[in-house]
CSV table of C-alpha atoms in Angstrom, one decimal:
chain,number,residue,atom,x,y,z
A,1,UNK,CA,-61.6,-112.8,-73.5
A,2,UNK,CA,-61.1,-116.6,-74.1
A,3,UNK,CA,-58.3,-118.6,-72.5
A,4,UNK,CA,-56.9,-119.2,-75.9
A,5,UNK,CA,-56.5,-115.4,-76.5
A,6,UNK,CA,-55.0,-114.8,-73.1
A,7,UNK,CA,-52.4,-117.6,-73.7
A,8,UNK,CA,-51.6,-116.2,-77.1
A,9,UNK,CA,-51.1,-112.7,-75.7
A,10,UNK,CA,-48.9,-114.0,-73.0
A,11,UNK,CA,-46.8,-115.9,-75.5
A,12,UNK,CA,-46.6,-112.8,-77.7
A,13,UNK,CA,-45.4,-110.6,-74.8
A,14,UNK,CA,-42.8,-113.3,-74.0
A,15,UNK,CA,-41.6,-113.5,-77.6
A,16,UNK,CA,-41.3,-109.7,-77.9
A,17,UNK,CA,-39.5,-109.4,-74.6
A,18,UNK,CA,-37.1,-112.2,-75.6
A,19,UNK,CA,-36.5,-110.5,-78.9
A,20,UNK,CA,-35.8,-107.2,-77.2
A,21,UNK,CA,-33.4,-108.7,-74.7
A,22,UNK,CA,-31.6,-110.6,-77.5
A,23,UNK,CA,-31.2,-107.4,-79.6
A,24,UNK,CA,-30.0,-105.3,-76.7
A,25,UNK,CA,-27.7,-107.8,-75.0
A,26,UNK,CA,-26.3,-109.5,-78.1
A,27,UNK,CA,-25.3,-106.8,-80.6
A,28,UNK,CA,-24.2,-109.5,-83.0
A,29,UNK,CA,-27.9,-110.5,-83.4
A,30,UNK,CA,-28.9,-106.9,-84.3
A,31,UNK,CA,-25.9,-106.8,-86.7
A,32,UNK,CA,-27.3,-110.0,-88.3
A,33,UNK,CA,-30.7,-108.4,-88.8
A,34,UNK,CA,-29.3,-105.1,-90.1
A,35,UNK,CA,-26.5,-106.7,-92.0
A,36,UNK,CA,-28.2,-106.8,-95.3
A,37,UNK,CA,-28.8,-103.0,-95.4
A,38,UNK,CA,-25.3,-102.1,-94.3
A,39,UNK,CA,-23.3,-104.7,-96.3
A,40,UNK,CA,-22.6,-102.4,-99.3
A,41,UNK,CA,-19.3,-100.5,-99.4
A,42,UNK,CA,-19.3,-97.3,-97.3
A,43,UNK,CA,-18.1,-95.3,-100.4
A,44,UNK,CA,-20.8,-95.9,-103.0
A,45,UNK,CA,-19.7,-93.3,-105.5
A,46,UNK,CA,-16.0,-93.3,-106.5
A,47,UNK,CA,-13.8,-92.4,-109.5
A,48,UNK,CA,-12.1,-95.2,-111.5
A,49,UNK,CA,-9.3,-94.1,-113.7
A,50,UNK,CA,-9.8,-96.0,-117.0
A,51,UNK,CA,-9.0,-96.0,-120.7
A,52,UNK,CA,-12.4,-97.4,-122.0
A,53,UNK,CA,-13.4,-95.3,-125.0
A,54,UNK,CA,-16.4,-97.4,-126.3
A,55,UNK,CA,-20.1,-96.7,-126.2
A,56,UNK,CA,-22.6,-98.1,-123.7
A,57,UNK,CA,-26.3,-98.6,-124.1
A,58,UNK,CA,-28.5,-98.8,-121.1
A,59,UNK,CA,-31.8,-100.6,-121.5
A,60,UNK,CA,-34.4,-99.0,-119.1
A,61,UNK,CA,-34.6,-95.5,-117.5
A,62,UNK,CA,-35.6,-96.6,-114.0
A,63,UNK,CA,-33.6,-96.0,-110.8
A,64,UNK,CA,-30.8,-98.5,-111.8
A,65,UNK,CA,-30.6,-97.2,-115.4
A,66,UNK,CA,-30.4,-93.5,-114.3
A,67,UNK,CA,-27.8,-94.3,-111.7
A,68,UNK,CA,-25.7,-96.2,-114.2
A,69,UNK,CA,-25.9,-93.4,-116.7
A,70,UNK,CA,-24.9,-90.8,-114.1
A,71,UNK,CA,-21.7,-92.7,-113.2
A,72,UNK,CA,-20.9,-93.2,-116.8
A,73,UNK,CA,-21.3,-89.5,-117.4
A,74,UNK,CA,-19.0,-88.8,-114.5
A,75,UNK,CA,-16.4,-91.0,-116.1
A,76,UNK,CA,-16.6,-89.4,-119.5
A,77,UNK,CA,-18.1,-92.5,-121.1
A,78,UNK,CA,-20.4,-92.2,-124.2
A,79,UNK,CA,-23.8,-93.7,-123.5
A,80,UNK,CA,-27.4,-93.8,-124.5
A,81,UNK,CA,-30.6,-94.9,-122.7
A,82,UNK,CA,-33.4,-96.9,-124.4
A,83,UNK,CA,-36.6,-96.5,-122.5
A,84,UNK,CA,-39.7,-98.6,-123.4
A,85,UNK,CA,-42.2,-96.0,-122.1
A,86,UNK,CA,-42.7,-92.2,-122.6
A,87,UNK,CA,-41.2,-91.3,-119.3
A,88,UNK,CA,-38.3,-92.1,-116.9
A,89,UNK,CA,-38.4,-93.5,-113.4
A,90,UNK,CA,-39.5,-97.1,-113.9
A,91,UNK,CA,-41.4,-98.3,-110.9
A,92,UNK,CA,-40.9,-94.9,-109.3
A,93,UNK,CA,-43.7,-92.5,-110.2
A,94,UNK,CA,-45.6,-89.7,-108.5
A,95,UNK,CA,-48.9,-87.9,-108.6
A,96,UNK,CA,-49.2,-84.2,-107.6
A,97,UNK,CA,-52.9,-83.5,-108.2
A,98,UNK,CA,-54.8,-86.1,-106.1
A,99,UNK,CA,-53.9,-84.6,-102.7
A,100,UNK,CA,-52.3,-81.6,-101.1
A,101,UNK,CA,-49.0,-83.5,-101.0
A,102,UNK,CA,-47.2,-85.5,-103.7
A,103,UNK,CA,-48.0,-89.3,-103.7
A,104,UNK,CA,-45.6,-92.1,-104.6
A,105,UNK,CA,-47.5,-94.3,-107.0
A,106,UNK,CA,-44.6,-96.8,-107.0
A,107,UNK,CA,-41.8,-97.2,-104.5
A,108,UNK,CA,-42.6,-95.1,-101.4
A,109,UNK,CA,-40.5,-96.1,-98.4
A,110,UNK,CA,-36.9,-95.5,-97.6
A,111,UNK,CA,-36.0,-99.0,-96.3
A,112,UNK,CA,-32.8,-97.8,-94.6
A,113,UNK,CA,-31.6,-95.1,-92.3
A,114,UNK,CA,-32.1,-91.7,-94.0
A,115,UNK,CA,-28.3,-91.2,-94.3
A,116,UNK,CA,-28.4,-93.6,-97.3
A,117,UNK,CA,-29.8,-90.6,-99.3
A,118,UNK,CA,-26.5,-88.8,-98.7
A,119,UNK,CA,-24.4,-91.8,-99.4
A,120,UNK,CA,-26.0,-92.5,-102.8
A,121,UNK,CA,-25.0,-89.1,-104.1
A,122,UNK,CA,-21.6,-88.9,-102.3
A,123,UNK,CA,-22.8,-86.2,-99.9
A,124,UNK,CA,-21.2,-86.6,-96.5
A,125,UNK,CA,-23.2,-83.9,-94.7
A,126,UNK,CA,-25.0,-85.3,-91.7
A,127,UNK,CA,-28.3,-83.6,-92.4
A,128,UNK,CA,-30.4,-84.4,-95.4
A,129,UNK,CA,-31.8,-81.3,-97.1
A,130,UNK,CA,-35.2,-82.9,-97.9
A,131,UNK,CA,-37.5,-83.4,-95.0
A,132,UNK,CA,-38.1,-87.1,-94.1
A,133,UNK,CA,-40.4,-88.8,-91.7
A,134,UNK,CA,-39.4,-91.7,-89.4
A,135,UNK,CA,-42.0,-94.4,-90.3
A,136,UNK,CA,-42.7,-95.3,-86.8
A,137,UNK,CA,-46.3,-96.3,-86.7
A,138,UNK,CA,-47.7,-97.1,-83.2
A,139,UNK,CA,-51.4,-97.0,-84.0
A,140,UNK,CA,-51.4,-100.3,-85.9
A,141,UNK,CA,-54.0,-103.0,-86.3
A,142,UNK,CA,-54.3,-106.6,-87.6
A,143,UNK,CA,-57.1,-107.9,-89.9
A,144,UNK,CA,-57.5,-111.6,-90.4
A,145,UNK,CA,-60.6,-111.3,-92.6
A,146,UNK,CA,-63.1,-111.5,-89.8
A,147,UNK,CA,-61.5,-110.0,-86.7
A,148,UNK,CA,-60.0,-106.5,-86.3
A,149,UNK,CA,-57.5,-106.2,-83.4
A,150,UNK,CA,-54.9,-103.8,-82.2
A,151,UNK,CA,-51.2,-104.8,-82.5
A,152,UNK,CA,-48.7,-104.5,-79.7
A,153,UNK,CA,-47.0,-101.1,-79.3
A,154,UNK,CA,-43.9,-102.9,-78.0
A,155,UNK,CA,-43.7,-104.9,-81.1
A,156,UNK,CA,-44.0,-101.8,-83.3
A,157,UNK,CA,-41.2,-100.1,-81.3
A,158,UNK,CA,-38.9,-103.1,-81.6
A,159,UNK,CA,-39.6,-103.5,-85.3
A,160,UNK,CA,-38.7,-99.8,-85.9
A,161,UNK,CA,-35.6,-100.1,-83.7
A,162,UNK,CA,-34.3,-103.2,-85.5
A,163,UNK,CA,-35.3,-102.1,-89.0
A,164,UNK,CA,-35.7,-98.3,-89.2
A,165,UNK,CA,-37.6,-96.9,-92.2
A,166,UNK,CA,-38.4,-93.4,-93.4
A,167,UNK,CA,-40.6,-91.7,-95.9
A,168,UNK,CA,-40.2,-88.4,-97.7
A,169,UNK,CA,-42.4,-85.6,-96.2
A,170,UNK,CA,-42.9,-83.1,-98.9
A,171,UNK,CA,-41.2,-84.8,-101.8
A,172,UNK,CA,-41.0,-88.4,-103.3
A,173,UNK,CA,-38.6,-90.9,-104.5
A,174,UNK,CA,-39.4,-89.6,-108.0
A,175,UNK,CA,-38.2,-86.1,-107.0
A,176,UNK,CA,-35.0,-87.6,-105.6
A,177,UNK,CA,-34.3,-89.5,-108.9
A,178,UNK,CA,-35.2,-86.4,-110.9
A,179,UNK,CA,-32.9,-84.0,-109.0
A,180,UNK,CA,-29.8,-86.2,-108.6
A,181,UNK,CA,-29.9,-88.4,-111.6
A,182,UNK,CA,-32.4,-87.8,-114.4
A,183,UNK,CA,-31.8,-84.1,-114.6
A,184,UNK,CA,-28.2,-84.8,-115.5
A,185,UNK,CA,-28.8,-87.5,-118.1
A,186,UNK,CA,-32.3,-87.2,-119.5
A,187,UNK,CA,-31.1,-85.7,-122.7
A,188,UNK,CA,-29.6,-89.1,-123.6
A,189,UNK,CA,-32.9,-91.0,-123.2
A,190,UNK,CA,-34.7,-92.4,-126.3
A,191,UNK,CA,-38.3,-92.9,-125.3
A,192,UNK,CA,-40.8,-95.4,-126.7
A,193,UNK,CA,-37.8,-97.7,-127.6
A,194,UNK,CA,-39.0,-101.1,-126.5
A,195,UNK,CA,-36.1,-103.5,-126.8
A,196,UNK,CA,-36.9,-107.0,-128.1
A,197,UNK,CA,-33.6,-108.4,-129.0
A,198,UNK,CA,-30.0,-108.2,-127.8
A,199,UNK,CA,-27.4,-109.9,-130.0
A,200,UNK,CA,-23.9,-110.2,-128.5
A,201,UNK,CA,-22.4,-112.8,-130.9
A,202,UNK,CA,-19.9,-110.3,-132.4
A,203,UNK,CA,-17.3,-107.9,-131.0
A,204,UNK,CA,-20.1,-105.3,-130.6
A,205,UNK,CA,-23.6,-105.7,-129.3
A,206,UNK,CA,-26.6,-105.1,-131.6
A,207,UNK,CA,-29.9,-104.1,-129.9
A,208,UNK,CA,-33.2,-104.2,-131.8
A,209,UNK,CA,-36.4,-102.5,-130.7
A,210,UNK,CA,-40.0,-103.4,-131.4
A,211,UNK,CA,-40.3,-100.9,-134.3
A,212,UNK,CA,-37.2,-102.4,-136.0
A,213,UNK,CA,-34.7,-99.8,-135.1
A,214,UNK,CA,-31.2,-101.1,-134.4
A,215,UNK,CA,-28.5,-99.7,-132.1
A,216,UNK,CA,-24.9,-100.8,-131.6
A,217,UNK,CA,-22.7,-100.5,-128.6
A,218,UNK,CA,-19.5,-102.0,-127.1
A,219,UNK,CA,-21.3,-102.7,-123.8
A,220,UNK,CA,-24.9,-103.0,-122.7
A,221,UNK,CA,-26.4,-102.6,-119.2
A,222,UNK,CA,-29.9,-104.2,-119.0
A,223,UNK,CA,-32.0,-102.7,-116.2
A,224,UNK,CA,-35.5,-104.0,-117.1
A,225,UNK,CA,-37.5,-105.6,-114.4
A,226,UNK,CA,-36.9,-109.3,-113.7
A,227,UNK,CA,-40.6,-109.9,-114.6
A,228,UNK,CA,-39.8,-108.8,-118.2
A,229,UNK,CA,-36.8,-111.3,-118.4
A,230,UNK,CA,-38.9,-114.1,-116.8
A,231,UNK,CA,-41.5,-113.7,-119.6
A,232,UNK,CA,-38.6,-113.7,-122.1
A,233,UNK,CA,-39.8,-110.5,-123.7
A,234,UNK,CA,-36.2,-109.8,-124.7
A,235,UNK,CA,-34.5,-112.4,-126.8
A,236,UNK,CA,-30.8,-112.9,-126.2
A,237,UNK,CA,-28.4,-114.2,-128.8
A,238,UNK,CA,-26.7,-116.4,-127.8
A,239,UNK,CA,-29.2,-117.6,-125.2
A,240,UNK,CA,-28.2,-116.9,-121.6
A,241,UNK,CA,-26.4,-119.7,-119.8
A,242,UNK,CA,-28.7,-122.2,-118.1
A,243,UNK,CA,-27.6,-121.3,-114.6
A,244,UNK,CA,-28.4,-117.6,-115.2
A,245,UNK,CA,-31.8,-118.5,-116.6
A,246,UNK,CA,-32.5,-120.7,-113.6
A,247,UNK,CA,-31.5,-117.8,-111.3
A,248,UNK,CA,-33.8,-115.4,-113.1
A,249,UNK,CA,-36.7,-117.9,-112.9
A,250,UNK,CA,-36.1,-118.5,-109.2
A,251,UNK,CA,-36.9,-114.9,-108.4
A,252,UNK,CA,-40.3,-114.4,-106.7
A,253,UNK,CA,-41.5,-111.3,-108.5
A,254,UNK,CA,-45.1,-111.1,-107.5
A,255,UNK,CA,-48.0,-109.0,-109.0
A,256,UNK,CA,-49.4,-106.1,-107.1
A,257,UNK,CA,-51.1,-102.7,-107.1
A,258,UNK,CA,-51.5,-99.6,-105.0
A,259,UNK,CA,-55.0,-98.1,-104.5
A,260,UNK,CA,-55.4,-94.6,-103.1
A,261,UNK,CA,-58.8,-93.6,-101.7
A,262,UNK,CA,-59.7,-90.1,-100.5
A,263,UNK,CA,-62.0,-89.6,-97.5
A,264,UNK,CA,-63.6,-86.6,-95.8
A,265,UNK,CA,-62.4,-87.7,-92.4
A,266,UNK,CA,-59.8,-90.0,-90.8
A,267,UNK,CA,-61.5,-92.9,-89.3
A,268,UNK,CA,-58.7,-95.4,-89.7
A,269,UNK,CA,-55.4,-96.0,-87.9
A,270,UNK,CA,-51.8,-95.5,-89.2
A,271,UNK,CA,-51.5,-99.1,-90.5
A,272,UNK,CA,-53.7,-102.2,-90.9
A,273,UNK,CA,-51.8,-105.4,-91.7
A,274,UNK,CA,-54.0,-108.0,-93.4
A,275,UNK,CA,-53.5,-111.8,-93.1
A,276,UNK,CA,-52.0,-113.2,-96.3
A,277,UNK,CA,-49.9,-116.4,-96.8
A,278,UNK,CA,-47.3,-114.7,-98.9
A,279,UNK,CA,-46.5,-111.2,-100.2
A,280,UNK,CA,-48.2,-108.3,-98.5
A,281,UNK,CA,-51.5,-106.6,-98.0
A,282,UNK,CA,-51.8,-103.5,-95.9
A,283,UNK,CA,-54.0,-100.5,-95.6
A,284,UNK,CA,-52.0,-97.4,-94.6
A,285,UNK,CA,-52.4,-93.8,-93.9
A,286,UNK,CA,-50.7,-92.2,-96.9
A,287,UNK,CA,-50.7,-88.8,-95.3
A,288,UNK,CA,-48.9,-90.1,-92.1
A,289,UNK,CA,-47.1,-87.2,-90.4
A,290,UNK,CA,-47.1,-85.1,-93.6
A,291,UNK,CA,-49.1,-82.3,-92.1
A,292,UNK,CA,-51.6,-82.6,-94.9
A,293,UNK,CA,-55.3,-81.7,-94.9
A,294,UNK,CA,-56.3,-84.3,-97.4
A,295,UNK,CA,-57.2,-87.7,-95.9
A,296,UNK,CA,-55.9,-90.5,-98.1
A,297,UNK,CA,-55.9,-94.2,-97.3
A,298,UNK,CA,-53.8,-96.5,-99.4
A,299,UNK,CA,-54.2,-100.2,-100.1
A,300,UNK,CA,-51.0,-102.0,-101.0
A,301,UNK,CA,-51.6,-105.5,-102.2
A,302,UNK,CA,-48.9,-107.8,-103.5
A,303,UNK,CA,-48.8,-111.5,-104.1
A,304,UNK,CA,-51.8,-114.0,-103.6
A,305,UNK,CA,-53.9,-111.2,-102.1
A,306,UNK,CA,-54.3,-109.7,-105.6
A,307,UNK,CA,-56.0,-112.7,-107.1
A,308,UNK,CA,-59.5,-111.9,-105.9
A,309,UNK,CA,-59.1,-108.3,-107.1
A,310,UNK,CA,-57.7,-109.3,-110.5
A,311,UNK,CA,-60.8,-111.4,-111.1
A,312,UNK,CA,-62.9,-108.3,-111.0
A,313,UNK,CA,-63.8,-106.6,-114.3
A,314,UNK,CA,-62.8,-103.0,-113.6
A,315,UNK,CA,-60.8,-100.6,-111.5
A,316,UNK,CA,-64.1,-99.4,-110.0
A,317,UNK,CA,-64.9,-102.9,-108.8
A,318,UNK,CA,-61.5,-103.2,-107.2
A,319,UNK,CA,-62.3,-100.0,-105.3
A,320,UNK,CA,-65.8,-101.2,-104.3
A,321,UNK,CA,-64.2,-104.5,-102.9
A,322,UNK,CA,-61.8,-102.4,-100.8
A,323,UNK,CA,-64.5,-100.2,-99.5
A,324,UNK,CA,-66.6,-103.2,-98.6
A,325,UNK,CA,-63.8,-104.7,-96.6
A,326,UNK,CA,-63.2,-101.4,-94.8
A,327,UNK,CA,-66.9,-101.1,-94.1
A,328,UNK,CA,-66.8,-104.4,-92.3
A,329,UNK,CA,-63.8,-103.2,-90.2
A,330,UNK,CA,-65.3,-99.8,-89.4
A,331,UNK,CA,-69.0,-100.4,-89.4
A,332,UNK,CA,-69.9,-98.6,-92.6
A,333,UNK,CA,-67.7,-95.5,-92.0
A,334,UNK,CA,-65.7,-96.0,-95.2
A,335,UNK,CA,-68.6,-95.6,-97.6
A,336,UNK,CA,-70.0,-92.7,-95.6
A,337,UNK,CA,-66.6,-90.8,-95.7
A,338,UNK,CA,-65.5,-91.7,-99.2
A,339,UNK,CA,-65.4,-88.7,-101.5
A,340,UNK,CA,-65.6,-90.6,-104.7
A,341,UNK,CA,-62.0,-89.9,-105.7
A,342,UNK,CA,-59.4,-92.7,-106.1
A,343,UNK,CA,-56.3,-93.7,-108.0
A,344,UNK,CA,-55.2,-97.2,-108.9
A,345,UNK,CA,-51.6,-98.0,-110.0
A,346,UNK,CA,-51.4,-101.6,-111.2
A,347,UNK,CA,-47.7,-102.6,-111.4
A,348,UNK,CA,-48.5,-106.3,-111.7
A,349,UNK,CA,-50.3,-105.9,-115.0
A,350,UNK,CA,-48.1,-103.1,-116.4
A,351,UNK,CA,-46.7,-104.4,-119.6
A,352,UNK,CA,-43.2,-103.1,-118.8
A,353,UNK,CA,-42.9,-104.2,-115.2
A,354,UNK,CA,-45.1,-107.3,-114.8
A,355,UNK,CA,-44.6,-107.3,-111.1
A,356,UNK,CA,-43.8,-105.2,-108.0
A,357,UNK,CA,-40.5,-106.1,-106.3
A,358,UNK,CA,-38.3,-109.1,-105.4
A,359,UNK,CA,-40.0,-111.0,-102.6
A,360,UNK,CA,-37.6,-113.8,-101.7
A,361,UNK,CA,-34.1,-114.1,-100.3
A,362,UNK,CA,-31.4,-115.6,-102.5
A,363,UNK,CA,-28.3,-117.6,-101.9
A,364,UNK,CA,-24.9,-116.0,-102.6
A,365,UNK,CA,-24.5,-118.2,-105.7
A,366,UNK,CA,-27.9,-117.2,-107.0
A,367,UNK,CA,-27.1,-113.5,-106.5
A,368,UNK,CA,-23.8,-114.0,-108.3
A,369,UNK,CA,-25.5,-115.6,-111.3
A,370,UNK,CA,-28.2,-112.9,-111.4
A,371,UNK,CA,-25.6,-110.2,-111.6
A,372,UNK,CA,-23.2,-112.1,-113.8
A,373,UNK,CA,-22.5,-110.4,-117.2
A,374,UNK,CA,-22.7,-112.1,-120.5
A,375,UNK,CA,-19.2,-112.3,-122.1
A,376,UNK,CA,-18.2,-109.1,-120.4
A,377,UNK,CA,-20.5,-107.4,-122.9
A,378,UNK,CA,-24.0,-107.4,-121.4
A,379,UNK,CA,-24.3,-106.4,-117.8
A,380,UNK,CA,-27.4,-106.4,-115.5
A,381,UNK,CA,-28.6,-103.9,-112.9
A,382,UNK,CA,-31.8,-103.4,-110.9
A,383,UNK,CA,-33.1,-104.1,-107.4
A,384,UNK,CA,-33.2,-107.9,-108.2
A,385,UNK,CA,-29.5,-107.9,-109.2
A,386,UNK,CA,-28.1,-106.2,-106.1
A,387,UNK,CA,-25.2,-108.4,-104.9
A,388,UNK,CA,-25.3,-106.8,-101.5
A,389,UNK,CA,-28.8,-108.3,-100.9
A,390,UNK,CA,-30.4,-104.8,-100.7
A,391,UNK,CA,-33.1,-106.1,-103.0
A,392,UNK,CA,-36.6,-104.8,-103.2
A,393,UNK,CA,-35.5,-101.2,-102.5
A,394,UNK,CA,-34.8,-98.1,-104.6
A,395,UNK,CA,-31.4,-97.6,-103.0
A,396,UNK,CA,-30.6,-101.2,-103.8
A,397,UNK,CA,-31.5,-100.5,-107.5
A,398,UNK,CA,-29.3,-97.4,-107.5
A,399,UNK,CA,-26.3,-99.2,-106.0
A,400,UNK,CA,-26.7,-102.0,-108.5
A,401,UNK,CA,-26.4,-99.5,-111.3
A,402,UNK,CA,-23.2,-98.2,-109.8
A,403,UNK,CA,-21.9,-101.7,-109.4
A,404,UNK,CA,-22.6,-102.6,-113.0
A,405,UNK,CA,-20.6,-99.6,-114.2
A,406,UNK,CA,-17.7,-100.3,-112.0
A,407,UNK,CA,-17.6,-103.9,-113.1
A,408,UNK,CA,-17.8,-102.8,-116.7
A,409,UNK,CA,-14.8,-100.4,-116.2
A,410,UNK,CA,-12.7,-102.9,-114.2
A,411,UNK,CA,-10.8,-104.4,-117.1
A,412,UNK,CA,-9.9,-100.9,-118.3
A,413,UNK,CA,-8.5,-99.5,-115.1
A,414,UNK,CA,-5.3,-97.6,-115.5
A,415,UNK,CA,-4.1,-97.5,-111.9
């Protein structure tokens, strides 16, 4: 081992030790790190006495849209959901045929303590009924493009302690949305209704879809991805205020995809983090602690790391590029163990998402402008618009749906 590597490892150990001491001895530091995931009100679901008797249209049937619809229904408000695709869920989807366990094609991790699942549905029980897995990977490696090296176990332990994450064991985020939200409101969804225009010049809002159909409502909640708004695929009349447009364009909403590859044997670790200047690129064991027989390795690429893949002509070529890289890491084992089966879910080039998740932090002013309604007629919800800075998460999207409804009802409170 070179002197350079020895010095680097010594520095890393010092850094990790210092971080551990800081987090243990100074609770305020840990609070600062965890603050963004605990900053929302403890009571997420509540009843608001009101006298609003108008109609609300929700644009988009993803996590935020379904959550908003559920709260409106609980409050006896008339609503309708316009969904651009032929299914609900947005960036939350699942596959049940590829492996002997369901696979999250979109959002997969629970970026919070598992109790958030209870809080989101106003269930105060201490034990969640669906099995979850602490995502505590200790067999982790680093790939810089040429060198494959094991990461510090101490670092992994500290990371999990400071920022705990979970995954569903036998179910998915899609099942969660379906059970607690979609099942209650899906009869109100109009599918294949691609909204292209929202006119809020009058006392009521007029919404026009691509096929020319028009809908009217007293209030509208827009829950489409920020990628759709950045591309101005929905025209607003009047045009949104300059500060709101600036806030929307400031969001770093990067392209990305998930590639799932099936192998005859597990030759890879729990997690391989790849060097990338921005965004994310990881190979990960999709079957991690699921007790499954099927061996599935996932590639999650988001941001600049997708550029080389997007230059390729087909899904198969993207697969071949991934296998080639794995063969370099594992001396040809990937190609030998590959069964020929794979799945590719490309969110970055999906016409109704145009990206993955919000990748940058935002100032308080920017968050306020992102979530700010238009004339108290058009409201916004989704992971990008979460004012508690729980962005990039499913639970953040759900909370933003709640927040939009409570803000909508605020002027009509009777107590």
